[in-house]
Amino acid sequence: MATSLTDAAGRFPPGAVLSGRYRLVSLVGKGGMGEVYRADDLVLGEPMALKFLPADAAADPALMERFLTEVRLARKVTHPNVARVHDIGEAEGRTFLSMEYVDGEDLGQLLKRIGRLPAEKALEISKQICEGLHAAHDRGVLHRDLKPANIMLDGDGRVRITDFGLAELTRDASDGRVMGTPAYMSPEQITGGEVDARSDIYSLGLVLYELFTGKRAFEGGSLQEYQELQTQETPTRPSTLLEQLDPAVEAIILRCIEKDPDARPSTARQVTLGLPGGDPLAAALAGGHTPAPELVAAAGSREAAPVGAVRALMAAWLALVVAVVALSGSDPDQLLRSPDEKPPQVLLDKVRTLLPEVGYRTPPTDWSSWYETDRATHAARDAAAGREDDTAAFPTGLRYAYRQAVGPLRPRGSMISGDDPASVEPGMVSARVDATGRLTALHAVPGGPDDTDAEAVPDATWAALLEAAGLSASELEPVDEPWLPPVHTSEHAVRRVTSPGLEGWRVRTAGQRGLPVVFELLPPASDAPPPVGGSEVFEWFRVLLLAAGAALGWRNLRGGRADLLGARRLAVVGFVTHLVLWLGTTDMPTGISAWHAMLVSGLGYDFYIAVHIFVFYLALEPFVRRRWPSALISWSRVLRGRLADPLAGRDVLAGGVAALGFDALMDVVDRVARASGAHLARGERKVQGLESAADAAAGAIHAAGDAVMFAMVLLLVLVLLQSLVRHGWITVVVWAGLPVVLFLVDPRVGGPAEPIELVVPVAFMLVFRWVAGRFGILSCCVYLFVMMLVNGLPLSPDPGVWFAHTTLVVVLTLLLLGGWAARAALAGRPVFAELE
């Protein structure tokens, strides 16, 4: 062997001592940037790796400058997953770099040897690569040649990223040179474009692709081929090569290898967070991206809730259901509060008995009935509440409406109502009585074959109508009030009621052909002008809003941000809930043509509602998902069919307890306020479901659909406020103040009579905000649904009342919902399992 330091295997033979410090052990590799030797540091007693420039590199000032830059940059990076760079030396006119020696195997060799790694090991290695690369980027260093061959695994299996020989400062990376390994270059790098940390992220994605599947994403034979592949082709989805691949792994790989740098994660830390076990939502938000619905659904806890917590929630749920029903028995805002109120069958018989008595003897071939709210009477009753003349004679705020016709009733819309179809056919009669059976209105079109036909309405007929209204002729006095009946009549009059409790009320009468055409018992101020802003303005607003939603939804679809699956399923929910309500509360006409027309109209309206839901969800949900994705986790899981998800069960329990607790608390506060002469504005009860248990169940199902829509709107407003205000406590104040603003600007409301009336809406907004922030939108939907359920349907603790079926429907619905939620929260474990 020659005594020269040079050797055929490498420039320097084993055993040679360089710079009086490094004894060479062996040549371990050659590359485009020179030779690499293993050596022993005689001063520190540690193994080192010495990297030399090629012999002709010293003549290239630019290459030498890059080599020196490598040292300056690499020395800044100190991380367990990055091979340390120590110093610069020189031997026989050759410059070398001393760095940490990693005794192990590079990832490229390992993959060639075993194909692909097990999923758990691949995930562990992936996270270490990401952390090492993030540390380099954090110091302003780009690798620019990240590939399996530059990733070492030491004897303990720990990752070391090596060979920052092509790294440059981020600010100097746009020199147009093509450097690196073509199979792992980003599109902008392989075409000589501007590169930054996202270029390394692309290379990282290709490394992870190979790590999990055992195959390269792209296979080419030349630089030109790789340029075409990297810039134009989309690799095979990893899940096609490996069926059991975790969807989160595939999602983050595909994001890393997006052709557009703006679509990739902006940091390696975001890639770490996007891998299983990380926080994909935090990663997406940190990168300024809208997280995919599937990513949102995959986030958050998947474990069962603690048994003790579920027991506590269920105990609170049951206790509050009992409390709400018990407190409802003395609710002064209930429409149903008179002890003389009658069930619907009694009211129906009363009306059908009255009509022949007043001359309408032709049997109907078609009829319909329903309950409705008498808003004017309800307001007048509340205005007189607390006065000494507030007697049982005062009508309730609930009406029972009845319509009949000699032929089929043919509504223009989806259901028969007071003015649809129009009362123009002979023999059409409509009547309204309050819940006690007191007649409040009669409108008719004479002309039935068996109807009375005389010149004037007999006094006995008017007396019968007055008696049905709880009045007598002696309690009326004429008034000079201009009024024209809606149809031609031979006689008409207006009289003021003088009986106690009904001062200021009026009776309007009109007759023709010996029959009463109009009979109306009207509360004071019933002719008040309509609110500002007609229905036509509102409909134009709806049309414009739908058009704007369609444009925004289309934009989200084209941008890949829209949750198309969620929008479709939510639209189906909206269609079904409205259809159930329509079928449950609509009397179908007898004629086949009228039945068909009404069916088409009803289905058309339900489809119109579904289109609204679909469009607005596509338009608005991506905004919420980007701004507040954590609020959509359990919601996204439910929309994707995971109805028994533990997190969803927990959120349902939380939302229901919040609603029941709020309602019970407001009941108590209201009673305390009324004891001091004030009262809370609780709103009025809905009247769906009073006729039968089936109607009540239909109303409950419809309330679920309405709750979802209302919750989405409120959450959007809340997110917009948080985006605009950006201060937590100020946002809460503005949010809670929204009902106050609505009271002041809505001409139909006119402002609250007393400040205490704002307690309920303000408290409602605050609780909604807390539920949204703590549990998310699924809890908000349940919160609103339970509120609508217990406040929408009349409740009573007395099982003997005629509307007891509504209480039964509400209680059963709440018990079933709570039981399902508890079972889901516990992942199927028994609620009453023994304590551990």
Short mmCIF file of N, CA, C and O in Angstrom, two decimals, residues 252-306:
data_model
loop_
_atom_site.label_atom_id
_atom_site.label_comp_id
_atom_site.label_asym_id
_atom_site.label_seq_id
_atom_site.Cartn_x
_atom_site.Cartn_y
_atom_site.Cartn_z
N ILE A 252 -53.52 14.18 4.90
CA ILE A 252 -52.38 15.10 5.07
C ILE A 252 -51.35 14.89 3.98
O ILE A 252 -50.70 15.84 3.53
N ILE A 253 -51.17 13.64 3.49
CA ILE A 253 -50.24 13.40 2.38
C ILE A 253 -50.71 14.14 1.14
O ILE A 253 -49.93 14.81 0.46
N LEU A 254 -51.99 14.00 0.84
CA LEU A 254 -52.53 14.65 -0.36
C LEU A 254 -52.44 16.17 -0.26
O LEU A 254 -52.24 16.86 -1.27
N ARG A 255 -52.61 16.71 0.94
CA ARG A 255 -52.44 18.14 1.10
C ARG A 255 -51.00 18.57 0.87
O ARG A 255 -50.71 19.61 0.29
N CYS A 256 -50.05 17.75 1.33
CA CYS A 256 -48.64 18.09 1.18
C CYS A 256 -48.22 18.13 -0.29
O CYS A 256 -47.37 18.94 -0.67
N ILE A 257 -48.80 17.26 -1.11
CA ILE A 257 -48.34 17.16 -2.50
C ILE A 257 -49.27 17.89 -3.46
O ILE A 257 -49.34 17.56 -4.65
N GLU A 258 -49.98 18.88 -2.96
CA GLU A 258 -50.76 19.74 -3.85
C GLU A 258 -49.82 20.50 -4.77
O GLU A 258 -48.73 20.94 -4.37
N LYS A 259 -50.24 20.67 -6.02
CA LYS A 259 -49.39 21.40 -6.98
C LYS A 259 -49.25 22.87 -6.60
O LYS A 259 -48.19 23.47 -6.78
N ASP A 260 -50.33 23.44 -6.07
CA ASP A 260 -50.31 24.84 -5.66
C ASP A 260 -49.72 24.96 -4.26
O ASP A 260 -50.25 24.38 -3.30
N PRO A 261 -48.62 25.69 -4.09
CA PRO A 261 -48.01 25.81 -2.76
C PRO A 261 -48.97 26.37 -1.71
O PRO A 261 -48.88 26.01 -0.53
N ASP A 262 -49.89 27.25 -2.13
CA ASP A 262 -50.83 27.84 -1.18
C ASP A 262 -51.79 26.80 -0.60
O ASP A 262 -52.39 27.04 0.46
N ALA A 263 -51.97 25.67 -1.29
CA ALA A 263 -52.89 24.64 -0.81
C ALA A 263 -52.21 23.66 0.14
O ALA A 263 -52.88 22.82 0.73
N ARG A 264 -50.89 23.76 0.28
CA ARG A 264 -50.17 22.85 1.17
C ARG A 264 -50.13 23.41 2.59
O ARG A 264 -50.32 24.61 2.80
N PRO A 265 -49.86 22.54 3.58
CA PRO A 265 -49.57 23.07 4.91
C PRO A 265 -48.37 24.00 4.83
O PRO A 265 -47.42 23.76 4.09
N SER A 266 -48.41 25.08 5.59
CA SER A 266 -47.32 26.05 5.50
C SER A 266 -46.15 25.71 6.38
O SER A 266 -45.05 26.26 6.21
N THR A 267 -46.34 24.78 7.33
CA THR A 267 -45.23 24.37 8.20
C THR A 267 -45.28 22.87 8.40
O THR A 267 -46.33 22.23 8.27
N ALA A 268 -44.11 22.30 8.75
CA ALA A 268 -44.05 20.87 9.04
C ALA A 268 -44.81 20.55 10.32
O ALA A 268 -45.31 19.43 10.49
N ARG A 269 -44.93 21.49 11.24
CA ARG A 269 -45.67 21.26 12.46
C ARG A 269 -47.15 21.02 12.15
O ARG A 269 -47.81 20.21 12.81
N GLN A 270 -47.68 21.70 11.14
CA GLN A 270 -49.06 21.46 10.73
C GLN A 270 -49.24 20.04 10.21
O GLN A 270 -50.30 19.43 10.41
N VAL A 271 -48.21 19.52 9.55
CA VAL A 271 -48.27 18.13 9.08
C VAL A 271 -48.33 17.19 10.28
O VAL A 271 -49.10 16.22 10.31
N THR A 272 -47.52 17.47 11.29
CA THR A 272 -47.54 16.65 12.51
C THR A 272 -48.93 16.65 13.14
O THR A 272 -49.46 15.61 13.52
N LEU A 273 -49.53 17.83 13.24
CA LEU A 273 -50.85 17.94 13.84
C LEU A 273 -51.92 17.23 13.01
O LEU A 273 -52.92 16.77 13.55
N GLY A 274 -51.69 17.16 11.70
CA GLY A 274 -52.66 16.52 10.83
C GLY A 274 -52.59 15.01 10.84
O GLY A 274 -53.53 14.33 10.41
N LEU A 275 -51.50 14.43 11.33
CA LEU A 275 -51.36 12.99 11.41
C LEU A 275 -52.19 12.45 12.57
O LEU A 275 -52.51 13.18 13.51
N PRO A 276 -52.56 11.16 12.53
CA PRO A 276 -53.32 10.59 13.65
C PRO A 276 -52.61 10.81 14.98
O PRO A 276 -51.39 10.65 15.08
N GLY A 277 -53.39 11.20 15.98
CA GLY A 277 -52.81 11.51 17.28
C GLY A 277 -52.46 12.96 17.44
O GLY A 277 -52.18 13.43 18.53
N GLY A 278 -52.49 13.71 16.34
CA GLY A 278 -52.24 15.14 16.40
C GLY A 278 -53.54 15.91 16.49
O GLY A 278 -54.58 15.37 16.84
N ASP A 279 -53.50 17.17 16.17
CA ASP A 279 -54.69 18.02 16.19
C ASP A 279 -54.88 18.57 14.79
O ASP A 279 -54.34 19.62 14.43
N PRO A 280 -55.65 17.85 13.94
CA PRO A 280 -55.80 18.28 12.55
C PRO A 280 -56.48 19.63 12.41
O PRO A 280 -56.17 20.38 11.49
N LEU A 281 -57.38 19.96 13.32
CA LEU A 281 -58.03 21.26 13.24
C LEU A 281 -57.03 22.39 13.48
O LEU A 281 -57.02 23.39 12.77
N ALA A 282 -56.18 22.21 14.50
CA ALA A 282 -55.17 23.22 14.76
C ALA A 282 -54.23 23.36 13.58
O ALA A 282 -53.79 24.47 13.23
N ALA A 283 -53.90 22.24 12.94
CA ALA A 283 -53.01 22.29 11.79
C ALA A 283 -53.64 23.06 10.64
O ALA A 283 -53.00 23.90 10.00
N ALA A 284 -54.91 22.76 10.34
CA ALA A 284 -55.57 23.45 9.23
C ALA A 284 -55.73 24.93 9.51
O ALA A 284 -55.49 25.77 8.64
N LEU A 285 -56.11 25.28 10.74
CA LEU A 285 -56.29 26.68 11.08
C LEU A 285 -54.98 27.44 11.06
O LEU A 285 -54.91 28.58 10.61
N ALA A 286 -53.93 26.80 11.56
CA ALA A 286 -52.63 27.46 11.56
C ALA A 286 -52.15 27.73 10.14
O ALA A 286 -51.42 28.70 9.89
N GLY A 287 -52.56 26.88 9.21
CA GLY A 287 -52.17 27.08 7.82
C GLY A 287 -53.11 27.98 7.05
O GLY A 287 -52.92 28.19 5.86
N GLY A 288 -54.14 28.50 7.71
CA GLY A 288 -55.08 29.38 7.04
C GLY A 288 -56.03 28.66 6.11
O GLY A 288 -56.59 29.26 5.20
N HIS A 289 -56.24 27.36 6.33
CA HIS A 289 -57.10 26.56 5.46
C HIS A 289 -58.44 26.29 6.13
O HIS A 289 -58.56 26.31 7.36
N THR A 290 -59.45 26.03 5.30
CA THR A 290 -60.73 25.58 5.81
C THR A 290 -60.68 24.07 5.97
O THR A 290 -60.53 23.35 4.98
N PRO A 291 -60.77 23.54 7.19
CA PRO A 291 -60.66 22.09 7.37
C PRO A 291 -61.82 21.37 6.69
O PRO A 291 -62.95 21.84 6.71
N ALA A 292 -61.52 20.23 6.08
CA ALA A 292 -62.55 19.45 5.42
C ALA A 292 -63.54 18.92 6.45
O ALA A 292 -63.18 18.68 7.60
N PRO A 293 -64.82 18.72 6.06
CA PRO A 293 -65.81 18.18 7.01
C PRO A 293 -65.36 16.85 7.61
O PRO A 293 -65.60 16.59 8.78
N GLU A 294 -64.73 16.00 6.78
CA GLU A 294 -64.25 14.71 7.29
C GLU A 294 -63.16 14.91 8.34
O GLU A 294 -63.07 14.15 9.31
N LEU A 295 -62.33 15.94 8.14
CA LEU A 295 -61.28 16.24 9.12
C LEU A 295 -61.89 16.72 10.42
O LEU A 295 -61.44 16.37 11.50
N VAL A 296 -62.94 17.53 10.32
CA VAL A 296 -63.62 18.01 11.52
C VAL A 296 -64.25 16.83 12.27
O VAL A 296 -64.14 16.71 13.49
N ALA A 297 -64.90 15.93 11.52
CA ALA A 297 -65.55 14.78 12.15
C ALA A 297 -64.53 13.87 12.82
O ALA A 297 -64.84 13.21 13.83
N ALA A 298 -63.30 13.82 12.28
CA ALA A 298 -62.28 12.94 12.85
C ALA A 298 -61.60 13.54 14.07
O ALA A 298 -60.88 12.84 14.78
N ALA A 299 -61.81 14.83 14.31
CA ALA A 299 -61.16 15.50 15.44
C ALA A 299 -61.92 15.22 16.73
O ALA A 299 -63.02 14.68 16.73
N GLY A 300 -61.32 15.62 17.83
CA GLY A 300 -62.00 15.50 19.11
C GLY A 300 -61.95 14.09 19.69
O GLY A 300 -61.44 13.15 19.09
N SER A 301 -62.50 13.97 20.86
CA SER A 301 -62.47 12.70 21.59
C SER A 301 -63.40 11.68 20.97
O SER A 301 -64.48 12.01 20.47
N ARG A 302 -62.97 10.42 21.01
CA ARG A 302 -63.81 9.32 20.54
C ARG A 302 -64.10 8.34 21.67
O ARG A 302 -64.67 7.27 21.44
N GLU A 303 -63.70 8.70 22.86
CA GLU A 303 -63.87 7.80 23.99
C GLU A 303 -65.22 8.04 24.68
O GLU A 303 -65.79 9.12 24.60
N ALA A 304 -65.70 7.01 25.34
CA ALA A 304 -66.96 7.11 26.08
C ALA A 304 -66.82 8.09 27.23
O ALA A 304 -65.74 8.26 27.80
N ALA A 305 -67.92 8.77 27.55
CA ALA A 305 -67.91 9.71 28.67
C ALA A 305 -67.87 8.94 29.99
O ALA A 305 -68.30 7.79 30.07
N PRO A 306 -67.35 9.56 31.04
CA PRO A 306 -67.33 8.89 32.35
C PRO A 306 -68.74 8.54 32.82
O PRO A 306 -69.68 9.33 32.66
#
